[in-house]
Every structure is written in structure tokens, then in C-alpha cells.
Tab-separated table of C-alpha atoms in Angstrom:
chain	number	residue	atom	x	y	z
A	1	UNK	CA	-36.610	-36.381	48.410
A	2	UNK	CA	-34.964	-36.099	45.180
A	3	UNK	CA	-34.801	-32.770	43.320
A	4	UNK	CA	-35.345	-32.736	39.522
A	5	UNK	CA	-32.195	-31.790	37.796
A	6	UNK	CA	-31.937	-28.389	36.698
A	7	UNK	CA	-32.032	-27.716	32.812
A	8	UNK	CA	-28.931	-26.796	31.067
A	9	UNK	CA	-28.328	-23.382	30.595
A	10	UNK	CA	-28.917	-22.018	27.018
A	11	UNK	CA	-26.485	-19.046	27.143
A	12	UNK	CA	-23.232	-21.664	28.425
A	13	UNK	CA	-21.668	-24.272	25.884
A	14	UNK	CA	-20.132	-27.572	27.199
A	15	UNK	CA	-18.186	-27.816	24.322
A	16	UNK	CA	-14.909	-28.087	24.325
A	17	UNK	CA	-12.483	-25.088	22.681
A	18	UNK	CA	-11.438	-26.843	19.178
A	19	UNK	CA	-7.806	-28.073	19.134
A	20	UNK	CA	-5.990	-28.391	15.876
A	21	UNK	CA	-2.795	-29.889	15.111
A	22	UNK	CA	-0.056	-27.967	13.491
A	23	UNK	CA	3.293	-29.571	13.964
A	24	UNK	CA	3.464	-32.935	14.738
A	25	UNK	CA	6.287	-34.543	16.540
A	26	UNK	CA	8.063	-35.122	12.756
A	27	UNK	CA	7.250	-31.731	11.985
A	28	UNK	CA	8.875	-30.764	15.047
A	29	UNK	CA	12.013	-32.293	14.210
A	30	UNK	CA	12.327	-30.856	10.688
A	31	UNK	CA	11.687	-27.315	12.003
A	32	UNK	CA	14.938	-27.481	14.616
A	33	UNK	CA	16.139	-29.139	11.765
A	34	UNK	CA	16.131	-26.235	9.449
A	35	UNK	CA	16.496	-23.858	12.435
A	36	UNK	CA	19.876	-25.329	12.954
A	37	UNK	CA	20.798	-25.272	9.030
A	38	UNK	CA	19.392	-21.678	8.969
A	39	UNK	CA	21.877	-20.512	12.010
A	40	UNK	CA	24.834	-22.019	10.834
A	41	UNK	CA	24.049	-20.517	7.494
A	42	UNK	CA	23.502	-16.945	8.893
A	43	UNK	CA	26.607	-17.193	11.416
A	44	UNK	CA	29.571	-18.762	9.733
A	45	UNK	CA	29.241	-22.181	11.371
A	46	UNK	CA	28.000	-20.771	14.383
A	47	UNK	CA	31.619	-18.950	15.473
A	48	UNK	CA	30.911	-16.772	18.338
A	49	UNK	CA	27.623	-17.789	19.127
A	50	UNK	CA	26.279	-18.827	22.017
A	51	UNK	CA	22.103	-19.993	22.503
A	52	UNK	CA	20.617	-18.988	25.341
A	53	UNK	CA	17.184	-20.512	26.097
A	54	UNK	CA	14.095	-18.399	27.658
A	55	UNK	CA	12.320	-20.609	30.445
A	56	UNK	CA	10.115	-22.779	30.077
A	57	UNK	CA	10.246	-24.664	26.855
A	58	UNK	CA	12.946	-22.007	25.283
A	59	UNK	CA	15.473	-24.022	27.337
A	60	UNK	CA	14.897	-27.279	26.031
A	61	UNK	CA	14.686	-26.259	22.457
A	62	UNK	CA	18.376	-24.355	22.420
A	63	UNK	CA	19.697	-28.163	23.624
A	64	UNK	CA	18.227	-29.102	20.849
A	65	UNK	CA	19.277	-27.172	18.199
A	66	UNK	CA	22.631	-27.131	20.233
A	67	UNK	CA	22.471	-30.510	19.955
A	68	UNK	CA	21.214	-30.564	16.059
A	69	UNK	CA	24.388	-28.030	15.014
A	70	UNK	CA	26.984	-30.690	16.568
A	71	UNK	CA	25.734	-33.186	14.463
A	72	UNK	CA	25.713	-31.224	11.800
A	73	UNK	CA	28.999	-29.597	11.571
A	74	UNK	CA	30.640	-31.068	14.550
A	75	UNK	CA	30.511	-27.865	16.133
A	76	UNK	CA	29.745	-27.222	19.815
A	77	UNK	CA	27.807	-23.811	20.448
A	78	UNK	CA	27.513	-23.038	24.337
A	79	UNK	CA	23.994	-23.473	25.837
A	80	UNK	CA	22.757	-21.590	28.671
A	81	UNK	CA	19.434	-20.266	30.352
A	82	UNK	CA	18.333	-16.801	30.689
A	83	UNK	CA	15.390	-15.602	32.933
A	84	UNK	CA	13.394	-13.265	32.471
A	85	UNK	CA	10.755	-12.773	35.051
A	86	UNK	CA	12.193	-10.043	37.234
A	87	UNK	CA	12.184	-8.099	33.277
A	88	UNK	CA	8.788	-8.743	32.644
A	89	UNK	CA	6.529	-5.387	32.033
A	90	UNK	CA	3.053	-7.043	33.576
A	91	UNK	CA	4.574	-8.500	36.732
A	92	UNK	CA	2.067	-6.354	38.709
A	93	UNK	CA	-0.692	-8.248	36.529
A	94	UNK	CA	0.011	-11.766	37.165
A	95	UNK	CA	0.060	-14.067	39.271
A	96	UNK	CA	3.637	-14.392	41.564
A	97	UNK	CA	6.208	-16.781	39.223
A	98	UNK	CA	8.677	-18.274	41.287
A	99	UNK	CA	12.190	-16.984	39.535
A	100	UNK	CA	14.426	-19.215	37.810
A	101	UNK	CA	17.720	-20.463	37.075
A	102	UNK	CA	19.950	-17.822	34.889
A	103	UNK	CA	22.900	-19.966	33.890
A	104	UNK	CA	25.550	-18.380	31.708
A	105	UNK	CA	27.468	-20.709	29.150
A	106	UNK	CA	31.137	-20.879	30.060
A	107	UNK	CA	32.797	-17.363	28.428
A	108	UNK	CA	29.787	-15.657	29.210
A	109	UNK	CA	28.341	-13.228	26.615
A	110	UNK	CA	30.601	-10.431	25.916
A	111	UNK	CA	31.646	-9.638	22.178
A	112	UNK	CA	29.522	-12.970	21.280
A	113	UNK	CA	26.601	-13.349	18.828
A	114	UNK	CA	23.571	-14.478	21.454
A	115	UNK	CA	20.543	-16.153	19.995
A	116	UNK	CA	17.429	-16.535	21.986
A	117	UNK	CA	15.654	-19.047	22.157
A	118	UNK	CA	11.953	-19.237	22.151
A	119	UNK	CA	8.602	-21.540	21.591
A	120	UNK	CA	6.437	-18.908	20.734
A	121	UNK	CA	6.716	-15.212	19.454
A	122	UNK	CA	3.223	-13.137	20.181
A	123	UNK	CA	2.948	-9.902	21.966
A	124	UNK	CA	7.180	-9.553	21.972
A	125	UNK	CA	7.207	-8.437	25.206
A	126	UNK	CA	8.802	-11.848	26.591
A	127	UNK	CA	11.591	-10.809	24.020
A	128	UNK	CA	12.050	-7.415	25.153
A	129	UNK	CA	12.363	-8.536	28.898
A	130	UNK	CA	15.085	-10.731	27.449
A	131	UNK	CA	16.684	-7.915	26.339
A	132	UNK	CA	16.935	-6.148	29.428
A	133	UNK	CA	18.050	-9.224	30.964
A	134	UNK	CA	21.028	-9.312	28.743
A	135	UNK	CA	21.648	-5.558	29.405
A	136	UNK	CA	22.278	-6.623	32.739
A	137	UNK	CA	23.998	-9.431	32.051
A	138	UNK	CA	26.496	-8.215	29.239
A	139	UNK	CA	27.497	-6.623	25.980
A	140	UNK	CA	27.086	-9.399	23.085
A	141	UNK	CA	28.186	-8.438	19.550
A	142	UNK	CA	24.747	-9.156	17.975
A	143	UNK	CA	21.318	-10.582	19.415
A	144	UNK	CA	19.456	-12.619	17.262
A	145	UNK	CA	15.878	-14.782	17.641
A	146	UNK	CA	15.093	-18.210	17.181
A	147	UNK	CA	11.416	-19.605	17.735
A	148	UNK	CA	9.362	-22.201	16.770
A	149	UNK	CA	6.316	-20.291	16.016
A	150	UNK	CA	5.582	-17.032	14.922
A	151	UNK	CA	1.525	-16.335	15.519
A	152	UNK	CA	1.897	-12.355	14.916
A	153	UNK	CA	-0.347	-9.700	16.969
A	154	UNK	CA	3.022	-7.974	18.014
A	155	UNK	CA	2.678	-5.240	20.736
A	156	UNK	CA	6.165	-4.221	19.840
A	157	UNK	CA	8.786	-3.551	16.866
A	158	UNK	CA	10.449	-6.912	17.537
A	159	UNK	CA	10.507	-9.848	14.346
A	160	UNK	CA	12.694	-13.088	14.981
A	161	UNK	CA	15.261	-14.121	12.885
A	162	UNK	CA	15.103	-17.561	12.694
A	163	UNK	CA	11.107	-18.681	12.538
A	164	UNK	CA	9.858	-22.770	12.356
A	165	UNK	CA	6.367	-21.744	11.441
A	166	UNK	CA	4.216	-18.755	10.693
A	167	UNK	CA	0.722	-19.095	11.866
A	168	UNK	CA	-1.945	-16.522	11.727
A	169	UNK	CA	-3.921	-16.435	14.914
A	170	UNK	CA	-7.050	-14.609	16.671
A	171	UNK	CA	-6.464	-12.962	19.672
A	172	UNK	CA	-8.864	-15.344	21.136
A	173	UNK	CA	-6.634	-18.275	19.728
A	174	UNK	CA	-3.968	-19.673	21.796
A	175	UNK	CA	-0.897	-21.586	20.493
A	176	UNK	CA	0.476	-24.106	22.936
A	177	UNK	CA	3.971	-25.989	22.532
A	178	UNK	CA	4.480	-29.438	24.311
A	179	UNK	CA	7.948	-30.835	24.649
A	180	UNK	CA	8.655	-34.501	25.779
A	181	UNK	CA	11.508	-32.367	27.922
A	182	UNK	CA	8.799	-30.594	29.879
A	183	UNK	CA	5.439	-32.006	29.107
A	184	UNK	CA	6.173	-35.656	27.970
A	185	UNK	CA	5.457	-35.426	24.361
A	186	UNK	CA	5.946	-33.354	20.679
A	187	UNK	CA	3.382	-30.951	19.342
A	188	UNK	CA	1.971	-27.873	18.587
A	189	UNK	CA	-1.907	-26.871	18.708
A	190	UNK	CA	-3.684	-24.253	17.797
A	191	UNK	CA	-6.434	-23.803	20.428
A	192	UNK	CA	-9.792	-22.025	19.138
A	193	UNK	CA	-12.987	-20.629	20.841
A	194	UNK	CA	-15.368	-22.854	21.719
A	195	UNK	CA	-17.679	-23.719	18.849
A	196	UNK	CA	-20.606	-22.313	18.567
């Protein structure tokens, strides 16, 4: 016997959250773009500084701009990977994160200028677990911060220093960064609640 189908629920959309498209993969491009122009500008050609990219899509995006600088100016600025998990302030309040790969450029740290490198700066507290990582790790001359977006609602005194993009957000609002590195294509969205 076949059971009528039970009427949706009026208190539960089945709408989708609304997606909007803020960098393209062009965009993209100009942003390390300037990123890179910005840091040689600010460091002297880059002398002394080394990039060190915060897992996931931090890492990719400090090869880039790595990358970006040697075509630039010719010069080559050390890469390297710092993670940050074991730092983190809400460990007890996640899920478990398998730890990753901290890989020093050659020379290490000490007495260099370090920029981080980041996709997204929100609450800062990803930045100030990088912080203690490099506590532990060294004594760099200066620390600076590179991201790709800035989306504001900072939990703590922490601003970057080199910024692609600026975008005011909700707290409900999510920002999420694809790289064809780590997710197989170029873009940034700004995910909304779900319309009403």
C-alpha cells in the first residue's frame, strides 16, 4: 500500500545558501600579482625574506607569489610550510585534524623577515597560532602578513600587511577560497544564508 507523501515542512527552506562570486580566476591572478609588487616594494626586493605558507591553501599561494617575485625581479625568496594545529586555541572544540608537514626553507628563520601566508584573515586566531608556532620555531627579524582576503570580525588585535581584497561579511557569511593546487580550480565566493 502506498503512503501519501508527506507535505513539505513550512518552517525548513530547500533553498540553497546564495553563492556570489568575488574573485574570479583573473582576479585571482592580479591580486598575487600586486601582492608580489606590494612585498618587494615594502622589503627591498625581498632581501631577507622568507614566505612561509599556513596549511591548507596558505601553502600553495606563498609558491605562488614565490613564484610571481622571481619573475618579477629575478629574485628567489625561500618557501616553506608552517603548521599550526598543535597552536590552535579551540583544539578542544573541533573535530581531531590530522597534523601536518612543518617544512623550514633552507637557512631557517633566524634574523629573517617571515611573511605568512594566508587565504583568509577572520577571527585572527589562525594568525596568532602562527605566531606561537614561530616562537617555537625561531627568532625572525620582522613577521609580516600576506592574505588574499580580508572579511574583518577580528577576535584579536592582529591586521595583515599585505591584503588582495577587503570584503565586509556577516558572521553568518562564509568566504571560501578554491585553488586549482588543492581544489582543481580559481575562485573566491562569498557564501550567504539561505534566502528567505
Amino acid at each position: 500500500m502506498a503512503y501519501p507523501k508527506a507535505a513539505p515542512s513550512s518552517t525548513t527552506s530547500g533553498s540553497p545558501p546564495s553563492v556570489k562570486v568575488i574573485l574570479t580566476e583573473t582576479d585571482l591572478q592580479r591580486v598575487v600579482d600586486r601582492i608580489a609588487h606590494q612585498i618587494l616594494e615594502k622589503t627591498d626586493g625581498a632581501d631577507g625574506t622568507v614566505l612561509l605558507g599556513i596549511p591548507t591553501r596558505g601553502v600553495p599561494l606563498a609558491h605562488r607569489l614565490a613564484t610571481r617575485i622571481a619573475a618579477f625581479e629575478g629574485v628567489d625568496v625561500p618557501v616553506g610550510v608552517l603548521d599550526v594545529t598543535l597552536y590552535r586555541d579551540d583544539l578542544r572544540l573541533r573535530a581531531t585534524r590530522a597534523l601536518g608537514p612543518t617544512d623550514m626553507p633552507p637557512g631557517g628563520i633566524d634574523g629573517r623577515r617571515v611573511i605568512l601566508v594566508d587565504d583568509v584573515l577572520f577571527s585572527g586566531r589562525t594568525v596568532r597560532a602562527a605566531l606561537d608556532a614561530l616562537s617555537d620555531l625561531g627568532r625572525p627579524s620582522s613577521v609580516q602578513l600576506a592574505v588574499i582576503v580580508d572579511r574583518g570580525h577580528r577576535e584579536l588585535p592582529i591586521r595583515a600587511d599585505y591584503v588582495g581584497k577587503n570584503i565586509p561579511t556577516a558572521r553568518t557569511e562564509s568566504v571560501k577560497v578554491t585553488l586549482a593546487e588543492t581544489d582543481g580550480s580559481d575562485e573566491v565566493k562569498l557564501i550567504g544564508e539561505e534566502p528567505s
